[in-house]
PDB file of C-alpha atoms in Angstrom:
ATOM      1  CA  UNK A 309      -4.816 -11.503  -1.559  1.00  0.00           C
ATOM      2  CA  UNK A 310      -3.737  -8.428  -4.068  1.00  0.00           C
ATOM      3  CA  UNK A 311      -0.097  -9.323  -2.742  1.00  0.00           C
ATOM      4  CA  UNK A 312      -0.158 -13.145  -3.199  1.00  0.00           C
ATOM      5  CA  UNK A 313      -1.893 -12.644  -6.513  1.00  0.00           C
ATOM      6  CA  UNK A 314       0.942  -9.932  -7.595  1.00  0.00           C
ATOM      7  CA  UNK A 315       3.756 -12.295  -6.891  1.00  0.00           C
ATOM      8  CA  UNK A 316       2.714 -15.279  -8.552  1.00  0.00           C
ATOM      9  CA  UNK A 317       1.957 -13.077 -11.678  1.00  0.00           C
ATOM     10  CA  UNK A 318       5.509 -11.568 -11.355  1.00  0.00           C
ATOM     11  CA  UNK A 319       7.052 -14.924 -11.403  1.00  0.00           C
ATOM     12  CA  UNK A 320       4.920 -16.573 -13.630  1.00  0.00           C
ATOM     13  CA  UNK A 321       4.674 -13.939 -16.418  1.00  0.00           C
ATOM     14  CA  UNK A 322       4.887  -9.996 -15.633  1.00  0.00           C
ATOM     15  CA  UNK A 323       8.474  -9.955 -15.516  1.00  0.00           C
ATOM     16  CA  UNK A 324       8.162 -11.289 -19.444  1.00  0.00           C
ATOM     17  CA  UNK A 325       5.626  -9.486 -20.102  1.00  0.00           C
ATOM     18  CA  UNK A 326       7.141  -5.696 -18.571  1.00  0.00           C
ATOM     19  CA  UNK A 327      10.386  -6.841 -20.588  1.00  0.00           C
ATOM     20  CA  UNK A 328       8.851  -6.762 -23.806  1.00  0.00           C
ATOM     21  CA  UNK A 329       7.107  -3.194 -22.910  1.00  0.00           C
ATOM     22  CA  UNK A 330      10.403  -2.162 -21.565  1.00  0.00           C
ATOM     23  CA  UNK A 331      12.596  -2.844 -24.891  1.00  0.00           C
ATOM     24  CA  UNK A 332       9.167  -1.373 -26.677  1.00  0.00           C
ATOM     25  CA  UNK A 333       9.568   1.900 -24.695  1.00  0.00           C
ATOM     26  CA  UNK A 334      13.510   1.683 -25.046  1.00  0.00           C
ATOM     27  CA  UNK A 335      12.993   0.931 -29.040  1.00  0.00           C
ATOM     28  CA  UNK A 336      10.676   4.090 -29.191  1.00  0.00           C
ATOM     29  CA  UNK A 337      12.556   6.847 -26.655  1.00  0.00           C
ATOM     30  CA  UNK A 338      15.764   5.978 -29.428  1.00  0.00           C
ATOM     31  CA  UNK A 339      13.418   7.744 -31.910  1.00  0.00           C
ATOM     32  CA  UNK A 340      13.215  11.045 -30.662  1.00  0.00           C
ATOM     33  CA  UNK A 341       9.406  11.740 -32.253  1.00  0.00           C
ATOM     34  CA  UNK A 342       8.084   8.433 -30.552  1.00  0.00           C
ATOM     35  CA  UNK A 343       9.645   9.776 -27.389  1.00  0.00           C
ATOM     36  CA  UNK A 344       5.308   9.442 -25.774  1.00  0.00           C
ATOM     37  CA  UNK A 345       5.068   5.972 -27.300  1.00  0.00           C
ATOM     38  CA  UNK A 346       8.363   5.346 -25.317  1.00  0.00           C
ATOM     39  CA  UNK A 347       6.731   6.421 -21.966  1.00  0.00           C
ATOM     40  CA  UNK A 348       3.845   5.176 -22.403  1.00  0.00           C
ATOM     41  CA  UNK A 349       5.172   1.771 -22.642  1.00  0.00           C
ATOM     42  CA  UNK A 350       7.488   2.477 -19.645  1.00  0.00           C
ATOM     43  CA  UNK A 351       4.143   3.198 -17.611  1.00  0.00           C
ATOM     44  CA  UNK A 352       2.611   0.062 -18.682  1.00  0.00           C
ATOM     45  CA  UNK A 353       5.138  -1.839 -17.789  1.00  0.00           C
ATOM     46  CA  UNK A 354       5.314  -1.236 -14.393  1.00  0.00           C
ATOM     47  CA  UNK A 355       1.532  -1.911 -14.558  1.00  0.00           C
ATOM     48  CA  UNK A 356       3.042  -5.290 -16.198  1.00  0.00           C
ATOM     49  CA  UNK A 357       4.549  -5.960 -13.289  1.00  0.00           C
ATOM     50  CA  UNK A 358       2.478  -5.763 -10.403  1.00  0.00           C
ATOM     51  CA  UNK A 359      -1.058  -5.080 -11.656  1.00  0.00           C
ATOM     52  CA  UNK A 360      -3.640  -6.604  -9.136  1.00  0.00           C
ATOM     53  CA  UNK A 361      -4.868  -3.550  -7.033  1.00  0.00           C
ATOM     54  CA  UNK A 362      -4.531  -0.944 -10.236  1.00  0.00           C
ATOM     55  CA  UNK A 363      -6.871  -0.790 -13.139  1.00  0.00           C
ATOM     56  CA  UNK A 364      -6.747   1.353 -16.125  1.00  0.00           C
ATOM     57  CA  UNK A 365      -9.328   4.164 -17.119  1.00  0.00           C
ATOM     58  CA  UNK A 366      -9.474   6.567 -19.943  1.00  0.00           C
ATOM     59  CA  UNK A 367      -8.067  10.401 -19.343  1.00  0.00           C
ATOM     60  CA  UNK A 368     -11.228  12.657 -20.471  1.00  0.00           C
ATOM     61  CA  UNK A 369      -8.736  15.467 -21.474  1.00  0.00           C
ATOM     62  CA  UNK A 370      -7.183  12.997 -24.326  1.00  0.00           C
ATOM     63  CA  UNK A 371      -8.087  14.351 -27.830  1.00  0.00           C
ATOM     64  CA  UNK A 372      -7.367  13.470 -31.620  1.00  0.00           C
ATOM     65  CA  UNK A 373      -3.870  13.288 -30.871  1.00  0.00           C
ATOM     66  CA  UNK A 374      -4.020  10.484 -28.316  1.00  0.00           C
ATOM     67  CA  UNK A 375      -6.206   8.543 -31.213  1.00  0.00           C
ATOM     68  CA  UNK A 376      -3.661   8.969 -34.060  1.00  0.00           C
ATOM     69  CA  UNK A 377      -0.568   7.778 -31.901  1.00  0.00           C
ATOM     70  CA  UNK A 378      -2.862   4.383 -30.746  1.00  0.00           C
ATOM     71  CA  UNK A 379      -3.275   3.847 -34.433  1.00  0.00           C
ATOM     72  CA  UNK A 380       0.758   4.314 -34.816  1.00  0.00           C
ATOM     73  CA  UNK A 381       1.139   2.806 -31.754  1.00  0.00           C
ATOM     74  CA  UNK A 382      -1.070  -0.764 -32.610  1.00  0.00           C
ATOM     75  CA  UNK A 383       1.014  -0.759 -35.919  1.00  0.00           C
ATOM     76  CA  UNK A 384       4.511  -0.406 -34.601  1.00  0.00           C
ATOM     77  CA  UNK A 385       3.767  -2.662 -31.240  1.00  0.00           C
ATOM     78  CA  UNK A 386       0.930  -2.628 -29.801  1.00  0.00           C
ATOM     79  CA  UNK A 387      -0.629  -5.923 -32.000  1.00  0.00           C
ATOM     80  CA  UNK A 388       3.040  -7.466 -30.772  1.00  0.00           C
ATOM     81  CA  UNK A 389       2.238  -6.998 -27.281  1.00  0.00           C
ATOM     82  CA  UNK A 390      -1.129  -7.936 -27.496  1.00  0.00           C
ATOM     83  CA  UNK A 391      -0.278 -11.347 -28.908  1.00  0.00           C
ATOM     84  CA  UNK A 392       2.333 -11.718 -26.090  1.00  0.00           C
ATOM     85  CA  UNK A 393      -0.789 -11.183 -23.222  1.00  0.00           C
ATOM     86  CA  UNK A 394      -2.997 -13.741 -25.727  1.00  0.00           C
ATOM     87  CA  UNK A 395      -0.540 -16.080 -25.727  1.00  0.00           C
ATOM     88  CA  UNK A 396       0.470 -15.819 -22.004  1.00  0.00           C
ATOM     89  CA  UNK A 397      -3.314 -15.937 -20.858  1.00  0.00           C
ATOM     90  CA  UNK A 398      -3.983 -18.742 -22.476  1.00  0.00           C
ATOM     91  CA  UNK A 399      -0.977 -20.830 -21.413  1.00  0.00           C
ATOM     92  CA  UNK A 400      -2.245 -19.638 -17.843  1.00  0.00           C
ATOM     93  CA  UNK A 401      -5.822 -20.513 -18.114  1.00  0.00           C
ATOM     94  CA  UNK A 402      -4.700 -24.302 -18.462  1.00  0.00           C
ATOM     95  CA  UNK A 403      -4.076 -24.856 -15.078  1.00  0.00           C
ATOM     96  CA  UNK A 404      -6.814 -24.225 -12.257  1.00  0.00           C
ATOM     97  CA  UNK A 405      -4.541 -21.802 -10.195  1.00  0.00           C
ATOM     98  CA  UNK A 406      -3.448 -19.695 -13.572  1.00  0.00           C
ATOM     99  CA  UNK A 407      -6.943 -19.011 -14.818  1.00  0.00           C
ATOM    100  CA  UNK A 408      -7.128 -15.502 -12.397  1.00  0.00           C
ATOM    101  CA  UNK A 409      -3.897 -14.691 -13.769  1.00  0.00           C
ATOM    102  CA  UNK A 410      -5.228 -15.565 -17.314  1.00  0.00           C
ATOM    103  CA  UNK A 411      -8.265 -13.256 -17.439  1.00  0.00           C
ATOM    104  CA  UNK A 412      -5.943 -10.572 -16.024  1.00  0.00           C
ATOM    105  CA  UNK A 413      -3.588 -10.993 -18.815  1.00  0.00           C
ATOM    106  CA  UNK A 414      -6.418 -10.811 -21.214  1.00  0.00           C
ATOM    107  CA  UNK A 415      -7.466  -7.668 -19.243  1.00  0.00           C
ATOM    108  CA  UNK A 416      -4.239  -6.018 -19.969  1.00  0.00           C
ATOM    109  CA  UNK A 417      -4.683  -6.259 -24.808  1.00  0.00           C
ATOM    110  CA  UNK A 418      -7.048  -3.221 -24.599  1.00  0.00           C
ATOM    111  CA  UNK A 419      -4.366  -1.045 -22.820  1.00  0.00           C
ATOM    112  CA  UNK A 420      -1.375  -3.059 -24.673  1.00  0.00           C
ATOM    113  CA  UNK A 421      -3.918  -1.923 -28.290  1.00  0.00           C
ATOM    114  CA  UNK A 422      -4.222   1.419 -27.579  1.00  0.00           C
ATOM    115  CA  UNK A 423      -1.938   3.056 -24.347  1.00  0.00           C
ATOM    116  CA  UNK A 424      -2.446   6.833 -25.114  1.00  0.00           C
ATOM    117  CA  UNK A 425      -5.257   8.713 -23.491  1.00  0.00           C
ATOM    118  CA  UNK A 426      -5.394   5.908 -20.592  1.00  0.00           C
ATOM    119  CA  UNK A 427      -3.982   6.489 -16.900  1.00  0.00           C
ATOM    120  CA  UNK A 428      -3.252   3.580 -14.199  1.00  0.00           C
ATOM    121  CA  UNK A 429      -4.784   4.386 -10.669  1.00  0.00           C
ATOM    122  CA  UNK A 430      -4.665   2.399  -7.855  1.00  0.00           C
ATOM    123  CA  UNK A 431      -8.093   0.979  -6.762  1.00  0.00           C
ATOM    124  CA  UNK A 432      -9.166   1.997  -2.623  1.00  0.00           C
TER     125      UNK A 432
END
């Protein structure tokens, strides 16, 4: 199921979506002090692309740091990105077989808000 689900969402939308955090992390790694913001991005955009079967959770070792580059981060791109998964979920959600897809796109704004301090595992 993880595989069916992965493929429709990489034709339907993660291949938009894990463009815009590509040029995001490409935009960022050109500034050499947003060099983390770049790969950051990079790492959620391979989540972008195949995310059913991963999930995000928070890194207990992140401090202050990790807080103070999210709020950088939302300024600079993460509010962009976000409106690109709002957007995407919603234009989903109108048809019966896009509405999974949907709520995983709307899943994917917390980690699109604020990607520092979070990690991407793969679920057993």
């Amino acid at each position: 199921m993880r595989l069916i689900l992965n493929v429709i969402w990489l034709v339907l939308c993660g291949l938009w979506m894990a463009l815009g955090y590509v040029v995001a992390g490409v935009i960022c790694c050109i500034l050499i002090i947003t060099i983390p913001f770049g790969l950051a991005s990079f790492r959620i955009a391979a989540y972008a692309l195949w995310p059913f079967g991963r999930t995000v959770v928070e890194r207990r070792d992140a401090g202050a740091a990790s807080t103070i580059g999210n709020v950088i981060w939302f300024v600079f791109a993460g509010l962009w990105l976000a409106i690109g998964h709002v957007l995407t979920g919603v234009a989903l959600c109108v048809t019966i077989i896009g509405i999974p897809l949907g709520v995983a796109n709307f899943k994917m704004i917390p980690v699109s808000l604020m990607p520092l301090g979070k990690e991407i595992v793969e679920l057993p």
